[in-house]
Short mmCIF file of N, CA and C and ligand atoms in Angstrom, two decimals:
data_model
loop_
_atom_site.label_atom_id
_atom_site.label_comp_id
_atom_site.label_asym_id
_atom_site.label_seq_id
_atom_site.Cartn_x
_atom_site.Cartn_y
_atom_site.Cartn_z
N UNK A 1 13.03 13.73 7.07
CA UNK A 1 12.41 14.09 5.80
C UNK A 1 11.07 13.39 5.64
N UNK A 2 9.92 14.14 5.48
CA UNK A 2 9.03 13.51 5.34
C UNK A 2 8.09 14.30 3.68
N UNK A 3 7.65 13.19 3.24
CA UNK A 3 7.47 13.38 2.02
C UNK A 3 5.89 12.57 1.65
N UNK A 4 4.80 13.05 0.40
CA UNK A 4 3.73 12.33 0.03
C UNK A 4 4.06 12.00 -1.16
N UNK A 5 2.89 10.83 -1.28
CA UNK A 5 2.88 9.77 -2.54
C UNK A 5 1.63 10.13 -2.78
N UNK A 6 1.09 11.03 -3.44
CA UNK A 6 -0.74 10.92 -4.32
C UNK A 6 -0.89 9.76 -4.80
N UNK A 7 -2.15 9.26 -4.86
CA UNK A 7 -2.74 8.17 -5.43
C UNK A 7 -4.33 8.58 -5.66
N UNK A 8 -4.76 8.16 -6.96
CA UNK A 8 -6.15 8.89 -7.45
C UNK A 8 -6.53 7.27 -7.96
N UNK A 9 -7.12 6.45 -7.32
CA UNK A 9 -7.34 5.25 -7.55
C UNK A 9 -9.08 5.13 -8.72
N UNK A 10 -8.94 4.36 -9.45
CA UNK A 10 -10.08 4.69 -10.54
C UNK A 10 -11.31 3.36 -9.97
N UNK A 11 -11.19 2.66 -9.00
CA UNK A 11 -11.85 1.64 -9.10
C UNK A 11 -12.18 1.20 -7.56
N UNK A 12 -12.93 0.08 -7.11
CA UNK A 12 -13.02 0.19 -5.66
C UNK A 12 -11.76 -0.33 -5.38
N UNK A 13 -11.29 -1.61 -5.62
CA UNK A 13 -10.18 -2.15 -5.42
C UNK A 13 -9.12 -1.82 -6.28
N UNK A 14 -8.04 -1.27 -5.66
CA UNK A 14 -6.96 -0.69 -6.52
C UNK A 14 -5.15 -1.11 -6.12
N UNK A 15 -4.92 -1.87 -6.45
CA UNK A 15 -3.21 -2.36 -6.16
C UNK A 15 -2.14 -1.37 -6.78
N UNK A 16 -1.26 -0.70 -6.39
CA UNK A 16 -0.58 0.17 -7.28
C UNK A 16 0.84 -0.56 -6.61
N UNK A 17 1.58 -0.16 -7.68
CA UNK A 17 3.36 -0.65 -7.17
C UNK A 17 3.64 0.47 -7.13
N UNK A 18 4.18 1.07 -5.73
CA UNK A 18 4.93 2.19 -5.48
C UNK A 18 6.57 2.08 -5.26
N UNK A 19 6.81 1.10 -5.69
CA UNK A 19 8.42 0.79 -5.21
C UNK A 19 9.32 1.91 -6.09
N UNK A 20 9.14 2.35 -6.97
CA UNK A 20 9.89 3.32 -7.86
C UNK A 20 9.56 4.43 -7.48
N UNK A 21 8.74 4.95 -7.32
CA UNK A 21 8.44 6.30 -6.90
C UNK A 21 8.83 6.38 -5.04
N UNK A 22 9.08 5.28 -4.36
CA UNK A 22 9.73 5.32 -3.06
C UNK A 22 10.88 5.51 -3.29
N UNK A 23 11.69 4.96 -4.24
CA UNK A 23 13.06 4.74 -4.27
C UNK A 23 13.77 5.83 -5.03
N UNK A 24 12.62 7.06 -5.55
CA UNK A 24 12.88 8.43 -5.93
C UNK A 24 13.24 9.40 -5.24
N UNK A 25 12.20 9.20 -4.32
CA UNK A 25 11.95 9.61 -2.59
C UNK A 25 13.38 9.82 -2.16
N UNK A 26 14.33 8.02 -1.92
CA UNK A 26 14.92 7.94 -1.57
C UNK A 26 16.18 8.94 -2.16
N UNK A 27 15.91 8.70 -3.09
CA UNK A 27 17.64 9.06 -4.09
C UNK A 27 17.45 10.51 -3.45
N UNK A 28 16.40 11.03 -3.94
CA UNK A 28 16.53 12.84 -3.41
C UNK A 28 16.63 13.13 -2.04
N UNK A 29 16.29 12.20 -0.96
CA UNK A 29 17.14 12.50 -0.01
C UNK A 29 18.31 12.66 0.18
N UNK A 30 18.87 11.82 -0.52
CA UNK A 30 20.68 11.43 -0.33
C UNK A 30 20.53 10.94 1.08
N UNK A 31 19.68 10.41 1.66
CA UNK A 31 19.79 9.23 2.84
C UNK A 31 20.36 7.86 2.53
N UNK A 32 22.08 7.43 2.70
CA UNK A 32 22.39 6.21 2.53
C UNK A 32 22.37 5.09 3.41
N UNK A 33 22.10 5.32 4.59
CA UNK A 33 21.18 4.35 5.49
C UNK A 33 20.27 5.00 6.35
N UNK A 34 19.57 3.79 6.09
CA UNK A 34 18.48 4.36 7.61
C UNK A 34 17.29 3.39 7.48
N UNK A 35 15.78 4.10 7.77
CA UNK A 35 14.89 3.61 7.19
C UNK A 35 13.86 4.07 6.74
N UNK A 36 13.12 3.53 5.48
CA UNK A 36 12.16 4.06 5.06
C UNK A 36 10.76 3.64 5.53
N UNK A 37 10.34 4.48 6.02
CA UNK A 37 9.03 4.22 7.08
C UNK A 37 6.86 4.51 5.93
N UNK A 38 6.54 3.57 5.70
CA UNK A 38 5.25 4.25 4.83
C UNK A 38 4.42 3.87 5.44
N UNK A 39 3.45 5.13 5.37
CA UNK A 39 1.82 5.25 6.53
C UNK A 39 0.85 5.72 5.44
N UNK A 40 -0.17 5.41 5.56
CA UNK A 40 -1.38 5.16 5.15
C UNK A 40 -2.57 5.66 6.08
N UNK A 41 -2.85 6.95 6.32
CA UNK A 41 -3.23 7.65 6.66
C UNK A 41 -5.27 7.81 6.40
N UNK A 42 -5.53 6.47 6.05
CA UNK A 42 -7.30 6.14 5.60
C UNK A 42 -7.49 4.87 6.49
N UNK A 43 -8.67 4.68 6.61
CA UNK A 43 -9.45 3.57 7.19
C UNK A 43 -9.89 2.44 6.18
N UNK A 44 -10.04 2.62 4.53
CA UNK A 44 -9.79 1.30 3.36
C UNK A 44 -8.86 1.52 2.83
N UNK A 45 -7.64 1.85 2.97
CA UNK A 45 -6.34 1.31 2.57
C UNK A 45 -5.35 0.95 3.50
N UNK A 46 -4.21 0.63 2.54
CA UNK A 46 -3.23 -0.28 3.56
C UNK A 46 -2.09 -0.21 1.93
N UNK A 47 -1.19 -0.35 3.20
CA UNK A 47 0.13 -0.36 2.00
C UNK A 47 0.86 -1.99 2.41
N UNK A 48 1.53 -2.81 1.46
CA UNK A 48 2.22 -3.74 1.78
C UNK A 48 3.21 -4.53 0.84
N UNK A 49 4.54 -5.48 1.52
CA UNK A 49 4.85 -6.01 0.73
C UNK A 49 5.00 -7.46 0.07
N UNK A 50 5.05 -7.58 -0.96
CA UNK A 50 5.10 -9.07 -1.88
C UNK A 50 5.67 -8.66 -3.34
N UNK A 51 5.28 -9.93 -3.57
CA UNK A 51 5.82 -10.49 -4.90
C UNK A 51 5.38 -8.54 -6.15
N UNK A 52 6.34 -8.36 -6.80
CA UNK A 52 5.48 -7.59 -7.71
C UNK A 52 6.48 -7.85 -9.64
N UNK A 53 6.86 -9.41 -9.26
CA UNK A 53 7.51 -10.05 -10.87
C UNK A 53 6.17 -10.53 -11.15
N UNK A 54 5.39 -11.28 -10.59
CA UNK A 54 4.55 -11.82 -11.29
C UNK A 54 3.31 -11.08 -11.49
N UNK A 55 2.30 -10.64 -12.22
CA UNK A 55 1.34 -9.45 -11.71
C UNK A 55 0.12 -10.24 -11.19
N UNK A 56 0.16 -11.71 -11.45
CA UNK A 56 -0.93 -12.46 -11.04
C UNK A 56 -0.92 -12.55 -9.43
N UNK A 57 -0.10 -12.63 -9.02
CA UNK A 57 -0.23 -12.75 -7.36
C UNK A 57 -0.91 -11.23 -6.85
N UNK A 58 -0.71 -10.38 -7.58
CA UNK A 58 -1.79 -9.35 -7.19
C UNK A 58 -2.96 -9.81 -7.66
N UNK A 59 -3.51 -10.23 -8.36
CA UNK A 59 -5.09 -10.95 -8.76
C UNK A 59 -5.30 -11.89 -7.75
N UNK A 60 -4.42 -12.55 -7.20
CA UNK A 60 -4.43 -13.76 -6.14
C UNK A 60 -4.77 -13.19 -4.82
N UNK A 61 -4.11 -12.14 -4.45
CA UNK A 61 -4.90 -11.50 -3.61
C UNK A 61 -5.47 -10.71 -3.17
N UNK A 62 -6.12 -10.08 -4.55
CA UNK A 62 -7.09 -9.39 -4.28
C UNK A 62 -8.17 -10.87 -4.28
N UNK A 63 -8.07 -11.38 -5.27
CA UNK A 63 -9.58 -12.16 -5.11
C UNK A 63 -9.63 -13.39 -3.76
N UNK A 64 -8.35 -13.99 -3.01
CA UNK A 64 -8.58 -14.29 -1.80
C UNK A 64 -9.05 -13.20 -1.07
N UNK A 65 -8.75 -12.02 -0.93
CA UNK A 65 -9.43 -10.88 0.06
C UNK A 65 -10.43 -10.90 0.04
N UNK A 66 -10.90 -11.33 -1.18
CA UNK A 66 -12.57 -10.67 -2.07
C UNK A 66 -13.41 -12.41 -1.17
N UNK A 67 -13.10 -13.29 -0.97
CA UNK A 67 -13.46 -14.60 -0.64
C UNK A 67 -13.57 -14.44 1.09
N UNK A 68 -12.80 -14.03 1.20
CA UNK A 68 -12.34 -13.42 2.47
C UNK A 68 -13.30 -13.06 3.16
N UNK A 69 -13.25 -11.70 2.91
CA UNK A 69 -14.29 -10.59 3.48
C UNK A 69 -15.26 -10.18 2.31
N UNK A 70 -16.12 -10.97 2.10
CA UNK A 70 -17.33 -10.13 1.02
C UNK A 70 -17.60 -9.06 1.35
N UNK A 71 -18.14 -8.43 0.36
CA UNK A 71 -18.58 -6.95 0.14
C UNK A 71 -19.85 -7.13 0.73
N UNK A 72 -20.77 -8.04 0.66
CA UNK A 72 -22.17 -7.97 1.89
C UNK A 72 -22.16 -9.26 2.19
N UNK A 73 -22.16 -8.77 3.71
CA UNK A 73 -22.04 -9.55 4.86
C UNK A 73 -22.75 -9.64 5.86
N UNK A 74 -24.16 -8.70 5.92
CA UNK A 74 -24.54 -8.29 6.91
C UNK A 74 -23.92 -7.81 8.13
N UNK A 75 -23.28 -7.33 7.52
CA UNK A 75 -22.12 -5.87 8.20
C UNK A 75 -23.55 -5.04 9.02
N UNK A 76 -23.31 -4.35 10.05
CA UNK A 76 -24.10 -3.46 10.91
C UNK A 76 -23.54 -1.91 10.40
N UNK A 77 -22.04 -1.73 10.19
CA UNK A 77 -21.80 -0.25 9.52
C UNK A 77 -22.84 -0.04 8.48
N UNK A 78 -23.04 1.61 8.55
CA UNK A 78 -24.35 2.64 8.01
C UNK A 78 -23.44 2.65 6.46
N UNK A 79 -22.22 2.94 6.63
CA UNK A 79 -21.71 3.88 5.48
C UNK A 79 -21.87 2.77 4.57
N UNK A 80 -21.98 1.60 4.45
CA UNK A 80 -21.95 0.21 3.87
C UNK A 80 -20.27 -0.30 3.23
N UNK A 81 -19.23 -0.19 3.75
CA UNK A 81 -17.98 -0.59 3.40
C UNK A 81 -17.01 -1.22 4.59
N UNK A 82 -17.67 -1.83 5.60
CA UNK A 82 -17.27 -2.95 6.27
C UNK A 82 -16.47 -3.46 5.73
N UNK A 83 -16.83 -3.98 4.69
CA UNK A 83 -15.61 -5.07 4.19
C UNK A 83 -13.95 -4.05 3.80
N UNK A 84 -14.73 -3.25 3.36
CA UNK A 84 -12.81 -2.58 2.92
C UNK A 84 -12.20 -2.02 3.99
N UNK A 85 -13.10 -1.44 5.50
CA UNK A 85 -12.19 -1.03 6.31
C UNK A 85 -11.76 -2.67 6.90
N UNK A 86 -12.27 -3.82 7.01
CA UNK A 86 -11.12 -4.92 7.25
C UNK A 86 -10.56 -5.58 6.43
N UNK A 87 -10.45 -5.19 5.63
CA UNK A 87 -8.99 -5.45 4.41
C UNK A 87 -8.26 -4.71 4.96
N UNK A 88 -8.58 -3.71 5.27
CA UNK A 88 -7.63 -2.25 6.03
C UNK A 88 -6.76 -2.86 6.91
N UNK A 89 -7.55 -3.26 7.66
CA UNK A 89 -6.93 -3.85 8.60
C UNK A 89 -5.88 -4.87 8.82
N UNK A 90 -6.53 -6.16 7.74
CA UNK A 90 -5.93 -7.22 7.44
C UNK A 90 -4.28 -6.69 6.87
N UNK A 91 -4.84 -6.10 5.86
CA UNK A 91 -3.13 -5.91 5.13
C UNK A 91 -2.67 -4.78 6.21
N UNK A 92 -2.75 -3.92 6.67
CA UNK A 92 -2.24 -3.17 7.75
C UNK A 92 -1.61 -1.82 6.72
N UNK A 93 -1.90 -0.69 7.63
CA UNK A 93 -1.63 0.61 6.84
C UNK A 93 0.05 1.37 7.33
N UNK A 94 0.44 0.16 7.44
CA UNK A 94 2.28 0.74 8.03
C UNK A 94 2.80 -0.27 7.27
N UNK A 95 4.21 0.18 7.16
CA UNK A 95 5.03 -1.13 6.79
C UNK A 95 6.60 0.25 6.74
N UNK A 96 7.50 -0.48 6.67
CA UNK A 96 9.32 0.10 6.33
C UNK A 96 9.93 -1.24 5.89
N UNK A 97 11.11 -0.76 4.99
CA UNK A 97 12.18 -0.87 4.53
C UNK A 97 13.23 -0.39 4.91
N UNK A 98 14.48 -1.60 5.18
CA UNK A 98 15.77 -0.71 5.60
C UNK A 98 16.41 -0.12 4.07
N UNK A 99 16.97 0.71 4.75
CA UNK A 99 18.02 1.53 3.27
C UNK A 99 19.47 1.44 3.53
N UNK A 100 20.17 0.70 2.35
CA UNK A 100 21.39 0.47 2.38
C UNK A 100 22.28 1.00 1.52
N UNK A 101 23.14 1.70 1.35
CA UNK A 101 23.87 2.44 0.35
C UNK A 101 22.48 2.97 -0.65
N UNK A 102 21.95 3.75 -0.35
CA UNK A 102 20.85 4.62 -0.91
C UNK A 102 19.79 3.81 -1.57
N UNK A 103 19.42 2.36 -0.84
CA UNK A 103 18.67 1.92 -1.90
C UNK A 103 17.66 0.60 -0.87
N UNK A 104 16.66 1.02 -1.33
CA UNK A 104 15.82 -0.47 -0.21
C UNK A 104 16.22 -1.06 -0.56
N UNK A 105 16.38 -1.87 0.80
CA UNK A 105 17.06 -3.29 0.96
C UNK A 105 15.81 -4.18 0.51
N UNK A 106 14.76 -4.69 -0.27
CA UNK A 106 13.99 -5.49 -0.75
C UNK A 106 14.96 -6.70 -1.21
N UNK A 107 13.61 -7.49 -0.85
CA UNK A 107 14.61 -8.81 -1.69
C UNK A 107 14.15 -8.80 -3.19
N UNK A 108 14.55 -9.87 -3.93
CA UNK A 108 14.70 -9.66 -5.46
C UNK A 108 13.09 -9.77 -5.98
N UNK A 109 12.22 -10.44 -5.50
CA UNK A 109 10.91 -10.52 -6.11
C UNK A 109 9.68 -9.76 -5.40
N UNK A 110 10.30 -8.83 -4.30
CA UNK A 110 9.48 -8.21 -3.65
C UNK A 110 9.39 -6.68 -4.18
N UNK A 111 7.88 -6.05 -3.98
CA UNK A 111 8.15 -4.73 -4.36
C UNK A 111 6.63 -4.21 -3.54
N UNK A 112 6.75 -3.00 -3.08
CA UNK A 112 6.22 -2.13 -2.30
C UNK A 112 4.67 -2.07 -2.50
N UNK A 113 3.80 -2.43 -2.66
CA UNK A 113 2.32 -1.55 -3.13
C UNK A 113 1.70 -0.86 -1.98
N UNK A 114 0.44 -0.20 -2.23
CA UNK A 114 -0.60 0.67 -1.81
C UNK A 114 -1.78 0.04 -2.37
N UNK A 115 -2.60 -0.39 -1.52
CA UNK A 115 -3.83 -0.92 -1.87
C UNK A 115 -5.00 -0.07 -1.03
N UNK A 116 -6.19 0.00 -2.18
CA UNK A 116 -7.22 0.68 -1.97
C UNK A 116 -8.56 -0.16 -1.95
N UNK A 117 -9.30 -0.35 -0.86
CA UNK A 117 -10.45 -1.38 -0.92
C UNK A 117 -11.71 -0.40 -1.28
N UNK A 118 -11.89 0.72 -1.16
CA UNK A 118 -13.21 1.26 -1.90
C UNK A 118 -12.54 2.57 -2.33
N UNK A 119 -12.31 2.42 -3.17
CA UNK A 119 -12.47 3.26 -4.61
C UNK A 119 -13.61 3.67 -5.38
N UNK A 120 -13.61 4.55 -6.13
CA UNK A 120 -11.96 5.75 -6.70
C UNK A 120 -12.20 6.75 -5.49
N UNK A 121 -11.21 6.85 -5.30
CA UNK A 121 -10.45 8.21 -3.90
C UNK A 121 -9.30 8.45 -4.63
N UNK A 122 -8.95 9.93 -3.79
CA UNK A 122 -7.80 10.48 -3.74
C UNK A 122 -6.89 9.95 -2.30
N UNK A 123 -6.13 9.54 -2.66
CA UNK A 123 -5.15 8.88 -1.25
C UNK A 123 -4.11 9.68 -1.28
N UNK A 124 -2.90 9.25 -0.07
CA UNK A 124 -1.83 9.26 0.10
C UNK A 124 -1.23 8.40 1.12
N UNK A 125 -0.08 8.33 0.16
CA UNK A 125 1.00 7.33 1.73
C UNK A 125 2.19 8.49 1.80
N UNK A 126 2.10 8.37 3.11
CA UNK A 126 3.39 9.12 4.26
C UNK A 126 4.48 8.61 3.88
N UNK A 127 5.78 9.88 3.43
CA UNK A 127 6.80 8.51 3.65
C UNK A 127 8.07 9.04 4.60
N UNK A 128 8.33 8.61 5.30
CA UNK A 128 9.17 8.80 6.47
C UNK A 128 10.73 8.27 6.17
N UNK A 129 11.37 9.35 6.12
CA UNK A 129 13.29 8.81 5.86
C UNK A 129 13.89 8.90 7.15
N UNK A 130 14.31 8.23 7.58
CA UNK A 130 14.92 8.08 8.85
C UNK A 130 16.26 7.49 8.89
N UNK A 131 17.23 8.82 8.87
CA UNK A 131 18.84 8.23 8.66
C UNK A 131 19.26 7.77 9.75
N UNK A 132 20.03 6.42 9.38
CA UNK A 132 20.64 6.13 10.93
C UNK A 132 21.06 5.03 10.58
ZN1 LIG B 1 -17.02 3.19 6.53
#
């Protein structure tokens, strides 16, 4: 079963929590194990997981990213967004979850996002059910 997640991001940098709308995904499969596989299908985004109880650790890293990799750098890319295709990179545009009695196995303070380093775009993440 393979299925999309739209994302219409309003800003360059954009964090979204997709853990509920994966775990929708899931239920309408009726897949009670297996795994849930998400791809990120752009060169400035990346999907990944952490903390999503506290909302500040998303401020934490976006603005270590932002310390990170500045936005001018004397980057040699024309298009001028160097920096967001290696955020791309950094956070990485794959990631899965196992599924256990119909439900990601996450631990208790973790939850799914999709991050966008140059915004506003129209995105999507892939999402791959794989019973087994
Ligand atoms: Zn570029």
């Amino acid at each position: 079963m393979l299925r999309y997640l739209e994302i219409i991001t309003q800003k360059r940098t954009h964090f979204e929590d997709i853990t509920e709308e994966v775990q929708k995904i899931i239920d309408e499969s009726n897949v009670k194990e297996g795994i849930c596989y998400m791809y990120v299908p752009h060169t400035t985004a990346g999907v990944f997981i952490n903390e999503n109880a506290d909302p500040d650790v998303k401020w934490d890293v976006e603005q270590t990213l932002e310390k990170l990799v500045p936005w001018e750098n004397n980057y040699k890319h024309i298009e001028g967004n160097a920096a967001a295709h290696i955020k791309s990179i950094l956070v990485g545009t794959n990631t899965f979850v196992p599924i256990k009695d119909g439900k990601l196995m996450l631990g208790t303070w973790q939850g799914i996002f999709f991050a966008e380093f140059d915004g506003p775009r129209d995105r999507k993440v892939i999402i791959k059910i794989i019973e087994g």
